[in-house]
mmCIF file of C-alpha atoms and ligand atoms in Angstrom:
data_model
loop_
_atom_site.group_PDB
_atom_site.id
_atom_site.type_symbol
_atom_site.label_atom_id
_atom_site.label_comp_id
_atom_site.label_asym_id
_atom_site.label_seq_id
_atom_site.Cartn_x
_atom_site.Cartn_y
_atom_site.Cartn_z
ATOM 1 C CA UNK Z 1 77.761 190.054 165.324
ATOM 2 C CA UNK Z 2 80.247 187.613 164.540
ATOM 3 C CA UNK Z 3 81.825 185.382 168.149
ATOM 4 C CA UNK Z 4 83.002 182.480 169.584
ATOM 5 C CA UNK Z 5 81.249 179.442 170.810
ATOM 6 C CA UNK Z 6 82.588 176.952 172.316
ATOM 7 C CA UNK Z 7 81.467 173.333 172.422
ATOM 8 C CA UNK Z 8 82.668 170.626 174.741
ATOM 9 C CA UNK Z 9 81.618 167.375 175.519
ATOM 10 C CA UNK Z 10 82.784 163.493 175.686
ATOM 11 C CA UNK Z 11 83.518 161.068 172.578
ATOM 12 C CA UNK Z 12 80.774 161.291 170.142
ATOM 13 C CA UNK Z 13 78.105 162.774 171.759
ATOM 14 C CA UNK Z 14 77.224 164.914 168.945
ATOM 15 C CA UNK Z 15 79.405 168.025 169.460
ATOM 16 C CA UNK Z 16 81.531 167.639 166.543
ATOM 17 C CA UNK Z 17 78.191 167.448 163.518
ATOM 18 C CA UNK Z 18 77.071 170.096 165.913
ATOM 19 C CA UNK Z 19 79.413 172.547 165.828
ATOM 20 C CA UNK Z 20 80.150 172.054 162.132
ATOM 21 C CA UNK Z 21 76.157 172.392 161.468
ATOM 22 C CA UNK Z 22 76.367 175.688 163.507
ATOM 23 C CA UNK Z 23 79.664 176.903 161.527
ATOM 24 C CA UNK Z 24 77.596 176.428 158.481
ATOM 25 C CA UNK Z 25 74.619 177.629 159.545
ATOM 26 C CA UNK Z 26 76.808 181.143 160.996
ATOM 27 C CA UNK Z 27 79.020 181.125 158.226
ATOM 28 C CA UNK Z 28 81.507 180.673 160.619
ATOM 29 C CA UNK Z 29 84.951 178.990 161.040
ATOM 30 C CA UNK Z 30 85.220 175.331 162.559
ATOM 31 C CA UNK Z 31 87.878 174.017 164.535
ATOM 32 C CA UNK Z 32 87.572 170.070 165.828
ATOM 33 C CA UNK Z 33 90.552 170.491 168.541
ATOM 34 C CA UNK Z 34 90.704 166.700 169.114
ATOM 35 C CA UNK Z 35 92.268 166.401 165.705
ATOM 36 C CA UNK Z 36 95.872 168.588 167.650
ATOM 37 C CA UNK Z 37 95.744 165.647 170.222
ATOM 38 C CA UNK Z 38 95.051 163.612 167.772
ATOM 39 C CA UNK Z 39 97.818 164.434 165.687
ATOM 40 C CA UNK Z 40 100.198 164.582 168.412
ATOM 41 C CA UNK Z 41 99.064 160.651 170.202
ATOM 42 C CA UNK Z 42 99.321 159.242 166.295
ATOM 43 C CA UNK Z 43 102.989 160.650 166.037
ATOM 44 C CA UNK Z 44 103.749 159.257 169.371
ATOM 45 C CA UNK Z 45 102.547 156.073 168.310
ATOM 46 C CA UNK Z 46 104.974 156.218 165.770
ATOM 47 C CA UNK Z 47 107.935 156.948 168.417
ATOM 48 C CA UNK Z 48 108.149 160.363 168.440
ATOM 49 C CA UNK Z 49 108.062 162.555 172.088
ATOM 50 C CA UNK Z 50 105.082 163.983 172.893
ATOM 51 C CA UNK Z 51 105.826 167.819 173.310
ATOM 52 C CA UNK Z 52 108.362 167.901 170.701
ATOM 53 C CA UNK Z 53 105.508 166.473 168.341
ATOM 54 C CA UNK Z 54 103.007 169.378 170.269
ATOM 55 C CA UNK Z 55 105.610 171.798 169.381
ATOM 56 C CA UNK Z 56 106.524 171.283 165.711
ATOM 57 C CA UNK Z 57 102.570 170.611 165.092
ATOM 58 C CA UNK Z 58 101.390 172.364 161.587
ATOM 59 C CA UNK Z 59 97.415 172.981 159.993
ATOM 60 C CA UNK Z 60 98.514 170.757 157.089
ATOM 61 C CA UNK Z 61 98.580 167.978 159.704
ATOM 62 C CA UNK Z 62 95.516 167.563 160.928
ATOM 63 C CA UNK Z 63 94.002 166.857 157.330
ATOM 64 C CA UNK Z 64 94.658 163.161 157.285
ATOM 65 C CA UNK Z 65 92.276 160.675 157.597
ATOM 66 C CA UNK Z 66 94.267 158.404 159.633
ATOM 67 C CA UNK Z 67 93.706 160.086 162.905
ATOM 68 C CA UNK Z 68 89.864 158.602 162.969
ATOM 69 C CA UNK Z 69 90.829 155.367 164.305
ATOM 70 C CA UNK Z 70 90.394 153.952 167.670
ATOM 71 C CA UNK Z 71 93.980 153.209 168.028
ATOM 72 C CA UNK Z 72 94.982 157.278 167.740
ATOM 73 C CA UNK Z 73 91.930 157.882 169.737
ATOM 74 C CA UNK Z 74 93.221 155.999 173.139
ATOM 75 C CA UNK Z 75 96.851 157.659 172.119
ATOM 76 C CA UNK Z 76 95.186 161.542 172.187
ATOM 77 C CA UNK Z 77 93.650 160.713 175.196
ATOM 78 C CA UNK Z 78 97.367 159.711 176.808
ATOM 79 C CA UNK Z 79 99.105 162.632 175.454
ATOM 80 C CA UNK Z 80 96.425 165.078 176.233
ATOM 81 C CA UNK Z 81 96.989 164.539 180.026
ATOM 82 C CA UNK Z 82 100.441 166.474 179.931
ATOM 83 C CA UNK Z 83 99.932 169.841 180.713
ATOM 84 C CA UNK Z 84 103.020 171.292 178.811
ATOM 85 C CA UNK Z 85 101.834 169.060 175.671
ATOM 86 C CA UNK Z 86 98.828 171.231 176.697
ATOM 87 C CA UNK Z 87 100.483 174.284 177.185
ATOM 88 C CA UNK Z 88 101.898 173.835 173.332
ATOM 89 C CA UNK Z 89 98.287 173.554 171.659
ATOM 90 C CA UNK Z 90 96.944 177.024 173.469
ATOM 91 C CA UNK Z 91 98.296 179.607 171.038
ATOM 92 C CA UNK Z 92 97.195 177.978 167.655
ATOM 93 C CA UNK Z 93 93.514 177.390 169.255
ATOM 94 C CA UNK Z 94 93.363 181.048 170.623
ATOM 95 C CA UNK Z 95 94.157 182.271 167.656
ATOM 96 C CA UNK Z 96 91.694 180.111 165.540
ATOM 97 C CA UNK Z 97 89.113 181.288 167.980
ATOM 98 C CA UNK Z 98 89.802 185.127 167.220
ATOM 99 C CA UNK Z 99 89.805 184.866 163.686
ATOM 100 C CA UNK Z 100 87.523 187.336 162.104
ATOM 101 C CA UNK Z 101 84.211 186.178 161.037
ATOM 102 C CA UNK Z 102 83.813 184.140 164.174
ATOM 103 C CA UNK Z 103 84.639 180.947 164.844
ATOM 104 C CA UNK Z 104 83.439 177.540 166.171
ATOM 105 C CA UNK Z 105 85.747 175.116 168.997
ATOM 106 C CA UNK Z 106 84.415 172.021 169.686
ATOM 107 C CA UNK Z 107 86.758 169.832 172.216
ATOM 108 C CA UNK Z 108 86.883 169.227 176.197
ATOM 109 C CA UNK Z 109 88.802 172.425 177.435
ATOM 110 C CA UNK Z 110 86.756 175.173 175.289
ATOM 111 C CA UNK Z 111 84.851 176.921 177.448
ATOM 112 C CA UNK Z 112 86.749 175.877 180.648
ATOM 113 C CA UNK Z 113 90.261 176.885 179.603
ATOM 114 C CA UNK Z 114 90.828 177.977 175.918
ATOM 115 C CA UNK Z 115 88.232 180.217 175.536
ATOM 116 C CA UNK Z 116 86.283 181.164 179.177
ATOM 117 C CA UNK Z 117 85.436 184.268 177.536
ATOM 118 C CA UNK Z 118 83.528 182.870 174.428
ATOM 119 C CA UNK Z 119 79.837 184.198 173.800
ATOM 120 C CA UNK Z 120 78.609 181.188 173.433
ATOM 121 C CA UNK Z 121 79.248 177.998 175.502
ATOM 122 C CA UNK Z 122 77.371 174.268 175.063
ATOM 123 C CA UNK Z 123 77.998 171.098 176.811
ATOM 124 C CA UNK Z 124 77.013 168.118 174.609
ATOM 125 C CA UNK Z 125 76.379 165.151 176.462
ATOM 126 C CA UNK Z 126 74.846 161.491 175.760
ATOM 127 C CA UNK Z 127 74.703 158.268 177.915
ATOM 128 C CA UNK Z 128 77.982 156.260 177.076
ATOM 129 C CA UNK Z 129 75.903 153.258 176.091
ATOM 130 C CA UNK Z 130 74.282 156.013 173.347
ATOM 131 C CA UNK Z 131 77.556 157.349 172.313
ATOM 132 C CA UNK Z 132 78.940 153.689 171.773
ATOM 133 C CA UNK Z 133 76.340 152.682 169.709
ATOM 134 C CA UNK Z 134 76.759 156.289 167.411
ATOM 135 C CA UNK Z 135 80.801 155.145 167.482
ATOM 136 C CA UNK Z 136 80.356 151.655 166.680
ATOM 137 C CA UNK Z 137 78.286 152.637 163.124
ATOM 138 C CA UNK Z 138 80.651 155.444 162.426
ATOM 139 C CA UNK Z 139 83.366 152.801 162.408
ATOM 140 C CA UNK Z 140 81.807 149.560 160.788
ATOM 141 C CA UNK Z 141 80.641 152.419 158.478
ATOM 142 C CA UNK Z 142 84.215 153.183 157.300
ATOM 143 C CA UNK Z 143 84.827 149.357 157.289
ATOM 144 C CA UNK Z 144 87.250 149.472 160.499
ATOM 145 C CA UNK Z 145 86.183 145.902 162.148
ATOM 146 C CA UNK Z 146 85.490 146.032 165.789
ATOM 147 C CA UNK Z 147 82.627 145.124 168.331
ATOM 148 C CA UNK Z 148 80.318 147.322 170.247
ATOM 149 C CA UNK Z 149 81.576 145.877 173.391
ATOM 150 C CA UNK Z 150 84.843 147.089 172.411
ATOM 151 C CA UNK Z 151 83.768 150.637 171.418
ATOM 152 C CA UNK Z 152 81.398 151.439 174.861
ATOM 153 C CA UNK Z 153 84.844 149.667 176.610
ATOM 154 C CA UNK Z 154 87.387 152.537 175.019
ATOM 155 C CA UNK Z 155 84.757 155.527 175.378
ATOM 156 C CA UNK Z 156 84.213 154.686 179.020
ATOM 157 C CA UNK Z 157 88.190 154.724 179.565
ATOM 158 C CA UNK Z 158 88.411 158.007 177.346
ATOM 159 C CA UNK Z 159 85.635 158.929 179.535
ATOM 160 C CA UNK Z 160 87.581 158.134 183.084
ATOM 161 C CA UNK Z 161 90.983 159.324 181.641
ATOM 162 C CA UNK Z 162 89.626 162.827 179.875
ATOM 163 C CA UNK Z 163 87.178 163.643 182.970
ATOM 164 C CA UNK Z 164 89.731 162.370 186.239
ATOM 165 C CA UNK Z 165 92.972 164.124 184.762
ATOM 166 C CA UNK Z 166 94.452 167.025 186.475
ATOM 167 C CA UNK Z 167 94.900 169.305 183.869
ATOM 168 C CA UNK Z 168 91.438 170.793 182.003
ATOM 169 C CA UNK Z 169 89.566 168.018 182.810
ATOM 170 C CA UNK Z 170 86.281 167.528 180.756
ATOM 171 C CA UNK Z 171 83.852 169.693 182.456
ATOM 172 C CA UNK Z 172 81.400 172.048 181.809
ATOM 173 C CA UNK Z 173 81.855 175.499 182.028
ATOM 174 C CA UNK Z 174 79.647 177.255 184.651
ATOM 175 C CA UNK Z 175 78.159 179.815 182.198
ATOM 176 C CA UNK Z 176 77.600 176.658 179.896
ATOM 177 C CA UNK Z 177 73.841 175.406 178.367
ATOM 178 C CA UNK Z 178 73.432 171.905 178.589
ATOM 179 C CA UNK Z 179 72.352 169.541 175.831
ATOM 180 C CA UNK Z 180 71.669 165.839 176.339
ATOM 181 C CA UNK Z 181 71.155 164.151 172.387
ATOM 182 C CA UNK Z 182 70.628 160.279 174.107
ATOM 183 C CA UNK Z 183 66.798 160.842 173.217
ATOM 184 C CA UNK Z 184 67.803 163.226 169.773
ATOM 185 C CA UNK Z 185 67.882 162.549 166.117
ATOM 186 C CA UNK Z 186 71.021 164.676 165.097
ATOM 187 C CA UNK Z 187 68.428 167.637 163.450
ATOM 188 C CA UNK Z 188 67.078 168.378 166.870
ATOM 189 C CA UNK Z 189 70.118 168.343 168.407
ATOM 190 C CA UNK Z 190 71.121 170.905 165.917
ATOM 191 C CA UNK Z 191 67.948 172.816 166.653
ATOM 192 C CA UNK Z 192 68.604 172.744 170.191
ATOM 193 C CA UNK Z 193 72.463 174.386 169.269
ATOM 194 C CA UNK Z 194 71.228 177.235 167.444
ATOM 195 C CA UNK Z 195 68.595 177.725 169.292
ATOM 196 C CA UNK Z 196 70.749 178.040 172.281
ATOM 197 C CA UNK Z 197 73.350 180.225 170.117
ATOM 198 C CA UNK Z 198 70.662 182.582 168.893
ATOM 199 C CA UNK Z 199 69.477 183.045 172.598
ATOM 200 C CA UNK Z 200 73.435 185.043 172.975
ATOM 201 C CA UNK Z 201 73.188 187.022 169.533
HETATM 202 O O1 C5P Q 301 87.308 164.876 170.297
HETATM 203 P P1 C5P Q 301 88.211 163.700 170.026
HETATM 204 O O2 C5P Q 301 87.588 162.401 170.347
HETATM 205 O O3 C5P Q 301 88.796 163.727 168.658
HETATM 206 O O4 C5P Q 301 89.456 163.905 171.029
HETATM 207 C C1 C5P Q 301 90.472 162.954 171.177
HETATM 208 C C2 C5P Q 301 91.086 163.112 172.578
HETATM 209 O O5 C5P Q 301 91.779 164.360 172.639
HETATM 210 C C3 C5P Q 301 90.072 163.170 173.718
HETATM 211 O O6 C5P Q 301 89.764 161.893 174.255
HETATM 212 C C4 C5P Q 301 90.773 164.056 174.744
HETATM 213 O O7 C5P Q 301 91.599 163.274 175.595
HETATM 214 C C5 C5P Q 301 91.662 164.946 173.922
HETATM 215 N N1 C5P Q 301 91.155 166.305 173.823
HETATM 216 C C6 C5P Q 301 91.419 167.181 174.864
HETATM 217 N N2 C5P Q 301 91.038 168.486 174.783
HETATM 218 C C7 C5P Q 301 90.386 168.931 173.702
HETATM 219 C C8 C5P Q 301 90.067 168.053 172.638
HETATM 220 C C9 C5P Q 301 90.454 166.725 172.736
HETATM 221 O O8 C5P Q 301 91.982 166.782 175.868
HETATM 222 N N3 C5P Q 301 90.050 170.229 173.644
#
């Protein structure tokens, strides 16, 4: 039976090579929801308003590259305290998450708020010092200079900012299964997913 899972967690704590592992794995669809605010912080960065940015957002632009870097990061994290920027981004991720053929969210709000009736809810998690370390490499990987102090300094105010806001605050759903990958290579951590998956099926 094809359904929804949703996946939420903080900055790179896994949930995003999880969930597309598990869409692969399903034969599922993927949708990494941190690309919308993503999209939206990078065109506010550029001048534009925030909900008319929210509003006018399209697919097409969340396939771009430049909405990996730190910089666009910090800016999602701004504009996705605004609960009518908020409010914009519900339809198109509601939709994704009824598509036939089932479909995988990964994001902060998933099983909380955009989906609370998905089949299948996980809550990746990872010390910050961890999740820095995973960011850091990602980055000097891609050949974007920066310092691990830097890195574990931005996800602990992504941290504060997506967990303390008012509106769908990182949390995890009550119905959700936890997974902590500090101690995990990324294949258990993948293991742990579909096992937890399979457990709903
Ligand atoms: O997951 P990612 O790091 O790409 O998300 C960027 C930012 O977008 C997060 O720090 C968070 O503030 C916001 N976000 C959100 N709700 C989601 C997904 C992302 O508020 N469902």
């Amino acid at each position: 039976m094809a359904f929804t899972i949703a996946v939420d967690g903080p900055a790179a704590s896994g949930k995003g090579t999880i969930s597309k592992a598990l869409a692969r794995q399903l034969g599922y669809a993927h949708l990494d929801t941190g690309l919308l605010y993503r999209a939206v912080g990078r065109q506010v960065l550029d001048g534009a308003d925030p909900l008319a940015a929210a509003q006018a957002l399209t697919a097409e632009a969340l396939d771009d590259p430049s909405l990996r870097t730190p910089e666009v990061a910090q800016a999602a994290s701004k504009v996705a305290v605004l609960g009518d920027v908020r409010a914009a981004l519900v339809d198109f991720q509601r939709a994704f998450a009824r598509r036939d053929g089932g479909a995988v969210l990964d994001g902060r709000d998933i099983g909380t708020v955009i989906c609370p009736e998905a089949e299948a809810k996980l809550y990746v998690i990872a010390s910050a010092e961890v999740r820095a370390e995973r960011r850091f490499k990602e980055l000097t990987g891609k050949g974007i200079e920066t310092t691990l102090e830097t890195v574990l300094a931005d996800v602990r105010a992504r941290d504060e900012r997506d967990m303390g806001r008012a509106e769908a605050p990182l949390k995890p759903a009550e119905d959700a299964v936890h997974i902590d990958t500090t101690a995990m290579d990324i294949e258990a951590a993948i293991a742990a997913a579909l096992g937890a998956v399979r457990a709903r099926q």
